[in-house]
PDB file of C-alpha atoms in Angstrom:
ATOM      1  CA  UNK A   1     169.148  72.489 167.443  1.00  0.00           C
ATOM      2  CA  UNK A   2     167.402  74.052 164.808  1.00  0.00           C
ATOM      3  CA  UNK A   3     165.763  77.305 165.451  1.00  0.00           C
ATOM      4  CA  UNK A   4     161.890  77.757 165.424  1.00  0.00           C
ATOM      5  CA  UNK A   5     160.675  80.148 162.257  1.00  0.00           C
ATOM      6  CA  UNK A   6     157.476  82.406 163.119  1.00  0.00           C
ATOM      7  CA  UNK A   7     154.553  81.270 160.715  1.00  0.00           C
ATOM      8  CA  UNK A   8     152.617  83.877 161.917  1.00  0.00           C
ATOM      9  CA  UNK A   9     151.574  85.974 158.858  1.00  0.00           C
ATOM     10  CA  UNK A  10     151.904  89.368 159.044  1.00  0.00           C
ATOM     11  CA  UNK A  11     148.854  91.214 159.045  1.00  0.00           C
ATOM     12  CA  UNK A  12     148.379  94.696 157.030  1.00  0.00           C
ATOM     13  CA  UNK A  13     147.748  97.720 158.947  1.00  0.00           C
ATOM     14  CA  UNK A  14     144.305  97.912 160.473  1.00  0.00           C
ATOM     15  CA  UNK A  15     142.781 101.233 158.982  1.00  0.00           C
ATOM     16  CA  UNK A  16     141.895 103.961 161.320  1.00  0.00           C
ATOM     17  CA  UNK A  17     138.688 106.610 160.429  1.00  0.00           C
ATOM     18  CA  UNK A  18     138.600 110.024 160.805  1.00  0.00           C
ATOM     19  CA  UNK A  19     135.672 112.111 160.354  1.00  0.00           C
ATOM     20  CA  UNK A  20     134.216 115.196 160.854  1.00  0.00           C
ATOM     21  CA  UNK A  21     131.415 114.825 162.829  1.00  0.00           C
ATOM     22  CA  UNK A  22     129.052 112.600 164.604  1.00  0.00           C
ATOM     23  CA  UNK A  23     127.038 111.387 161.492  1.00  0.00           C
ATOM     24  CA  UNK A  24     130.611 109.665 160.527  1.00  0.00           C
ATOM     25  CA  UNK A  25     131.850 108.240 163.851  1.00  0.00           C
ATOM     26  CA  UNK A  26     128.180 106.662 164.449  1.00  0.00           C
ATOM     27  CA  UNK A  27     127.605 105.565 160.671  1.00  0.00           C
ATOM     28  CA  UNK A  28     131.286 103.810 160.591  1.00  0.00           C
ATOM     29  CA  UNK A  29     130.776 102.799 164.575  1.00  0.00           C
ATOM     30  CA  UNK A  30     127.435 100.316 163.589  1.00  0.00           C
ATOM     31  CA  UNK A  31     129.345  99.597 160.335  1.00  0.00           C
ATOM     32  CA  UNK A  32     132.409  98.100 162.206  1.00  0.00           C
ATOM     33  CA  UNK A  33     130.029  96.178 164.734  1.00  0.00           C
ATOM     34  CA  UNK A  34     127.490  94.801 162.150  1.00  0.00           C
ATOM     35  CA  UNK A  35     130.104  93.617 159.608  1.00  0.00           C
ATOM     36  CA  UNK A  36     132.899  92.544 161.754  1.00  0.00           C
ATOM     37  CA  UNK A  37     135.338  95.068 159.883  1.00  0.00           C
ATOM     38  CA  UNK A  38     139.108  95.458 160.877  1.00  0.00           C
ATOM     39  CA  UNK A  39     138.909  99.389 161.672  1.00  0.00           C
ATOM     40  CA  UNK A  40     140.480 101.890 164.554  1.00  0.00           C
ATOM     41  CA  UNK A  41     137.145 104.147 165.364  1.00  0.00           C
ATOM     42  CA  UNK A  42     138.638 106.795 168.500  1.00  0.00           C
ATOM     43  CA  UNK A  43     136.550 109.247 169.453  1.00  0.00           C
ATOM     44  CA  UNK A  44     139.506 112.383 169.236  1.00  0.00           C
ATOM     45  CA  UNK A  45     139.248 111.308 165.387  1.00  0.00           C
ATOM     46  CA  UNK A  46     136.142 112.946 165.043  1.00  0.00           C
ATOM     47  CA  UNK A  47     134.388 116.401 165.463  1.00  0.00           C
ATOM     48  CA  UNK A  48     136.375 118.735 163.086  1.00  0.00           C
ATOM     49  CA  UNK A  49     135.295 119.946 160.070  1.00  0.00           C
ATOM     50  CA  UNK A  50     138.719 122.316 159.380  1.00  0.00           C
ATOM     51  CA  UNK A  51     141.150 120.719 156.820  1.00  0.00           C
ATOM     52  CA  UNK A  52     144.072 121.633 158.775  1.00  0.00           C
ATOM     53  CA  UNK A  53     143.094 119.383 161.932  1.00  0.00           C
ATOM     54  CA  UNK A  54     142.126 116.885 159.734  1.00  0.00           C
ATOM     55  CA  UNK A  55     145.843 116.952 157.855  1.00  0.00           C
ATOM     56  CA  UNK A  56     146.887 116.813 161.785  1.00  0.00           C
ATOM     57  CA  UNK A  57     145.063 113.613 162.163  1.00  0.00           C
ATOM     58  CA  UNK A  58     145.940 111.536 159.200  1.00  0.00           C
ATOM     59  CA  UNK A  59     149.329 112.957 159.747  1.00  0.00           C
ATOM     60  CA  UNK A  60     149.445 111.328 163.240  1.00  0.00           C
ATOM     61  CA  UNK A  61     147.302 107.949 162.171  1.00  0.00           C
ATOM     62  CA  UNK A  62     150.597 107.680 159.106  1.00  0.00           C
ATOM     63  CA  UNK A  63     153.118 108.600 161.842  1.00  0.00           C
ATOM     64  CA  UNK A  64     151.773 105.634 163.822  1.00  0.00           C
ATOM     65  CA  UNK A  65     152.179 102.998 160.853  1.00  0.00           C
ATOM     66  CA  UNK A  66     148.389 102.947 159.881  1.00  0.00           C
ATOM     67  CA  UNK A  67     146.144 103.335 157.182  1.00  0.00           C
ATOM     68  CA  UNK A  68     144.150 106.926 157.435  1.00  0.00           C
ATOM     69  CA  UNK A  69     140.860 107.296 155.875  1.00  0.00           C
ATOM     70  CA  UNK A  70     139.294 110.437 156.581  1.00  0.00           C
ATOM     71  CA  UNK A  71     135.873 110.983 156.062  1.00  0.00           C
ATOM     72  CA  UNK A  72     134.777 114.524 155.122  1.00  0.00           C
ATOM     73  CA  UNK A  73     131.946 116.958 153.562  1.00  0.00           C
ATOM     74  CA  UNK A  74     132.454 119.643 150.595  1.00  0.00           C
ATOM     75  CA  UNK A  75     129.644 121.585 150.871  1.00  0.00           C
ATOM     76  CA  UNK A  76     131.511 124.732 152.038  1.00  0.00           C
ATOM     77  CA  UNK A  77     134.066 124.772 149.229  1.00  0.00           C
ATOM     78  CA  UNK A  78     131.342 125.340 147.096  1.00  0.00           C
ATOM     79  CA  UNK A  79     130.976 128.830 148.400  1.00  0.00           C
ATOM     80  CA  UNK A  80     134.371 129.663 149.820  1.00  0.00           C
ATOM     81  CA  UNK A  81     137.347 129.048 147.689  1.00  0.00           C
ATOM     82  CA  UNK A  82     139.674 129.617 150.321  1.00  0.00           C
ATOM     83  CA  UNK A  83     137.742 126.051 151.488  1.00  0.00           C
ATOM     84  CA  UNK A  84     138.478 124.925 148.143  1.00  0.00           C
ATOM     85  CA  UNK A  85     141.770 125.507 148.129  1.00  0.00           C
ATOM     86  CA  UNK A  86     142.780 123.721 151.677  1.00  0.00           C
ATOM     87  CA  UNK A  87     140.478 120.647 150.590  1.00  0.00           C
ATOM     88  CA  UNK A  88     142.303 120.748 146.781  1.00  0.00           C
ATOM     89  CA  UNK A  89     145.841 121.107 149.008  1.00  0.00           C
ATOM     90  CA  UNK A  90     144.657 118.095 151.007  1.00  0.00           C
ATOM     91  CA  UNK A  91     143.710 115.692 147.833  1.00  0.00           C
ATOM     92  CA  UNK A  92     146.909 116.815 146.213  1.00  0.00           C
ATOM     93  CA  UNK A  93     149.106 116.363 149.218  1.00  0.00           C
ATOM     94  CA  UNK A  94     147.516 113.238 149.838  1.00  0.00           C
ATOM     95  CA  UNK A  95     147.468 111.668 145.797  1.00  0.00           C
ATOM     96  CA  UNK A  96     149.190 108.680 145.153  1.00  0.00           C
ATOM     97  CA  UNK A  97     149.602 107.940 148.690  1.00  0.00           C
ATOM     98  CA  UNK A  98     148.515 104.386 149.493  1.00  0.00           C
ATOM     99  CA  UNK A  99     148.272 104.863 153.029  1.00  0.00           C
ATOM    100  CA  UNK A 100     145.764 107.689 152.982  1.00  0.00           C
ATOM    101  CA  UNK A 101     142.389 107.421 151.991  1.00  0.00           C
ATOM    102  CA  UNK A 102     140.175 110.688 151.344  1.00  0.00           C
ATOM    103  CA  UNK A 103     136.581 109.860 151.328  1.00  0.00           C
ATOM    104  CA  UNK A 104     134.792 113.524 150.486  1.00  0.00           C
ATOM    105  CA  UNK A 105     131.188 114.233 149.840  1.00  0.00           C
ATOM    106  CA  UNK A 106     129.144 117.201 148.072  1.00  0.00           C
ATOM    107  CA  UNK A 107     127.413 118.232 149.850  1.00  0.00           C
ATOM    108  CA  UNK A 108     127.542 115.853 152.852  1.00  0.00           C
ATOM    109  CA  UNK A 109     128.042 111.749 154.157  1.00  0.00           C
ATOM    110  CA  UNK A 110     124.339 112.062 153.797  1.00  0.00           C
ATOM    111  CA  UNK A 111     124.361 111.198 149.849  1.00  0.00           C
ATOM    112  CA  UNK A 112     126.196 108.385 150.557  1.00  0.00           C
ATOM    113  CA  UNK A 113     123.802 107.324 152.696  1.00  0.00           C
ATOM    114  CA  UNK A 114     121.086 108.136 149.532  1.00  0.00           C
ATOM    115  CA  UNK A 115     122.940 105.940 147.212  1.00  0.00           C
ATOM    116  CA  UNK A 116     121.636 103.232 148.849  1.00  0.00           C
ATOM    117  CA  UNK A 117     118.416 103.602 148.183  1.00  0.00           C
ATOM    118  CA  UNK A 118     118.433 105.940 145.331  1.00  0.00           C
ATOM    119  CA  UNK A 119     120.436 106.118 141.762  1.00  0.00           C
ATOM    120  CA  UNK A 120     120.974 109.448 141.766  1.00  0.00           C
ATOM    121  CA  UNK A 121     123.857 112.515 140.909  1.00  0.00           C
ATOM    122  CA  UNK A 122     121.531 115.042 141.270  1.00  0.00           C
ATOM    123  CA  UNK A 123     123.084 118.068 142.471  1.00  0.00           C
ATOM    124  CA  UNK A 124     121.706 118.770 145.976  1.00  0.00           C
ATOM    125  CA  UNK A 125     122.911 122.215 146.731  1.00  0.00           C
ATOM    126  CA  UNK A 126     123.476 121.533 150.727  1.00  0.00           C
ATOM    127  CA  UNK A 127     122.881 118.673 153.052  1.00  0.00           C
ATOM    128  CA  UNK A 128     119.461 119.970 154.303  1.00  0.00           C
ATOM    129  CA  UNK A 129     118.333 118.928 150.267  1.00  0.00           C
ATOM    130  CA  UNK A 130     119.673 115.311 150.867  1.00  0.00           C
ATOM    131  CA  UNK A 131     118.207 114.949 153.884  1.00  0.00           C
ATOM    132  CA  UNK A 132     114.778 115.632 153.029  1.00  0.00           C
ATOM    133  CA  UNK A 133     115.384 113.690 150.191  1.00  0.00           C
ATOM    134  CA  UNK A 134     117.175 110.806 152.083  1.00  0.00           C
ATOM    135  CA  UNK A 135     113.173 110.733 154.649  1.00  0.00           C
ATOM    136  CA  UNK A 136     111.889 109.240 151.957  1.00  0.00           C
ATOM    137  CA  UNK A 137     113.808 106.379 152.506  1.00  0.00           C
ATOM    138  CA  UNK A 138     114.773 106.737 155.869  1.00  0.00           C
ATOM    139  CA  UNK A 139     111.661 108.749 157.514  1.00  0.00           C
ATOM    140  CA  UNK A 140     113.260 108.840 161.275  1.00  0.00           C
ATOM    141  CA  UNK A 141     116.512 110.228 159.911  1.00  0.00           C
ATOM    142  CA  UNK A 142     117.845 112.715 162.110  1.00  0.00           C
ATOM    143  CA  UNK A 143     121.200 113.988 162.749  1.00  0.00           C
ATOM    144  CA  UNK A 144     121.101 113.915 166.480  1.00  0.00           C
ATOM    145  CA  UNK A 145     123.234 111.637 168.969  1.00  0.00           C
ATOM    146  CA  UNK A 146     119.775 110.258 169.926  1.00  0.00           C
ATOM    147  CA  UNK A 147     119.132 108.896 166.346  1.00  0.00           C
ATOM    148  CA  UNK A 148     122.828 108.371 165.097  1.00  0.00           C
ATOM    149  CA  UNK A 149     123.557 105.975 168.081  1.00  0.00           C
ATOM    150  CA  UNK A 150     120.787 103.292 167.364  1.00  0.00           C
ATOM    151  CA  UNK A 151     122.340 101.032 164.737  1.00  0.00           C
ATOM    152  CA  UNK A 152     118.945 100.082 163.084  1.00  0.00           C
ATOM    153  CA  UNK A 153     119.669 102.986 160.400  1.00  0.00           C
ATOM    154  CA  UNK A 154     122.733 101.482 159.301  1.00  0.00           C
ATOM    155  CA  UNK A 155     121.720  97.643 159.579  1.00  0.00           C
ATOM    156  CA  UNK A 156     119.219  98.422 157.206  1.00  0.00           C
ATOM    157  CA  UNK A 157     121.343  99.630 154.495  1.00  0.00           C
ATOM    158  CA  UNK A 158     123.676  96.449 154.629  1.00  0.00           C
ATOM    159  CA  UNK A 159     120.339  94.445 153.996  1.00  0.00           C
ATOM    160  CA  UNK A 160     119.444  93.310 150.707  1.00  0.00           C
ATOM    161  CA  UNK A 161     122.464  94.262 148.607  1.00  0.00           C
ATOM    162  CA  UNK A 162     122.191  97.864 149.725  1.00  0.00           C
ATOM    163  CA  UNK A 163     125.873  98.206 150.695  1.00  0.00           C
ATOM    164  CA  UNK A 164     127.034  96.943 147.390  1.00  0.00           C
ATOM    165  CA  UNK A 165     124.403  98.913 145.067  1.00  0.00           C
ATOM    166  CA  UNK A 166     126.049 102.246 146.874  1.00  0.00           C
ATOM    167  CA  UNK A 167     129.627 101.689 146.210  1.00  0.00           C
ATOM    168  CA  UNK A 168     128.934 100.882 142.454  1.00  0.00           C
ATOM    169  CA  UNK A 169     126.511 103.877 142.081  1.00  0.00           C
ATOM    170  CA  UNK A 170     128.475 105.570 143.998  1.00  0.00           C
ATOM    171  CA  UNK A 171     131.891 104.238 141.162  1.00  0.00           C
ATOM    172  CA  UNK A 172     129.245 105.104 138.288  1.00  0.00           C
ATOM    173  CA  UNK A 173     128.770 108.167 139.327  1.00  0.00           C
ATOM    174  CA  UNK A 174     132.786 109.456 139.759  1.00  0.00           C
ATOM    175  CA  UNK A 175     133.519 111.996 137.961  1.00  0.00           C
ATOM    176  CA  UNK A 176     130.289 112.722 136.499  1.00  0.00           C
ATOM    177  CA  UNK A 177     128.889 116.061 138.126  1.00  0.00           C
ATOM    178  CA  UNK A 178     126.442 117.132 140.329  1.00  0.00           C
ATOM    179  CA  UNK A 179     126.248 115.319 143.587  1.00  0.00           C
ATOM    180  CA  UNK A 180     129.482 112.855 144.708  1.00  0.00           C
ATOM    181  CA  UNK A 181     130.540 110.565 147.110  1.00  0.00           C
ATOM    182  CA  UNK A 182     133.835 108.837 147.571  1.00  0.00           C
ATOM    183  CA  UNK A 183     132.940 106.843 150.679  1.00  0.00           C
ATOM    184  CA  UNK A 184     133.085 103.766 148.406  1.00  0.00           C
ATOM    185  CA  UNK A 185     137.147 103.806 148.474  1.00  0.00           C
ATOM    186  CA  UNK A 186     136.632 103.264 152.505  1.00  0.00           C
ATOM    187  CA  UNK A 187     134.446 100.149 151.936  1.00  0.00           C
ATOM    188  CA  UNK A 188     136.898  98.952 149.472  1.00  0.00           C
ATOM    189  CA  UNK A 189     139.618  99.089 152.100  1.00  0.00           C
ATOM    190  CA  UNK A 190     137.450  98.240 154.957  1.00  0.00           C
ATOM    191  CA  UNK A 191     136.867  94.848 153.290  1.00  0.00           C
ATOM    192  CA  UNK A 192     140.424  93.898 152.102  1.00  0.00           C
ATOM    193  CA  UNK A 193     141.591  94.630 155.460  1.00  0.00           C
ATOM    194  CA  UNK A 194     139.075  92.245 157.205  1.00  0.00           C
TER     195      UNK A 194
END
């Protein structure tokens, strides 16, 4: 009797997010939901802003056979180089390393957020600037849990080609100066793992 070979097709690792703060667990919460995406979103992933907790946490999400991609603001390394130095640790610990993912921001996720609207590197010196900014666009934006948890922020900057016109704004803009967002690398892998 001939034995019985698995056809199954073996999936890649579904991609777990880990973020600093609310803004991130909500923005990548509605994203998951509204676009179907493959991704782990667990609430102890969330709510640090200190590199070393966030090494912890991709350290454990790698340990477990998954893909980490940790979403995180620069603002304070602009002011304190001993930030600067953990968050330049983290990127080169990290470099080269397929199965981590560092998504940072100056000054904050809220520029990312901006990109889809605007086509901008202006440098906007903390995240209070890009959110004042980002009301023109968005005039309810708050970041509260009251606001963050409806999803109506969020659907409406999939509509339209929003989504897309961030991630290659956000490409054009690499590298450039001023403002910065590499949240685009976590839509890139969001979609290939779907």
């Amino acid at each position: 009797m001939a034995r019985q070979i698995s056809t199954r097709s073996s999936r890649s690792p579904i991609p777990v997010i880990i973020g600093a703060g609310i803004t991130e667990q909500w923005y990548f919460t509605h994203l998951r939901n509204l676009l179907d995406l493959r991704i782990k979103i667990r609430p102890r992933f969330f709510g640090t802003e200190d590199i070393k907790q966030l090494d912890k946490k991709i350290s454990q999400v790698v340990n477990e056979g998954s893909i980490a991609i940790c979403v995180f603001d620069t603002d304070t390394c602009e002011f304190n180089p001993t930030e600067k130095k953990k968050i330049d640790d983290l990127k080169k610990k990290y470099s080269g390393k397929r199965n981590v993912v560092l998504c940072d921001s100056l000054p904050s996720l809220e520029y990312w957020f901006l990109l889809h609207y605007a086509d901008t590197n202006k440098y906007f010196a903390s995240c209070h600037a890009v959110v004042q900014e980002l009301k023109k666009y968005i005039p309810e934006y708050k970041k509260s849990e009251l606001f963050l948890q409806t999803p109506k922020w969020v659907a409406d900057m999939t509509l339209e080609g929003k989504l897309e016109t961030a991630v290659a704004r956000s490409k054009k803009f690499e590298g450039l100066g001023g403002s910065y967002s590499n949240v685009h690398k976590a839509i890139d892998i969001m979609f290939q793992a779907k």
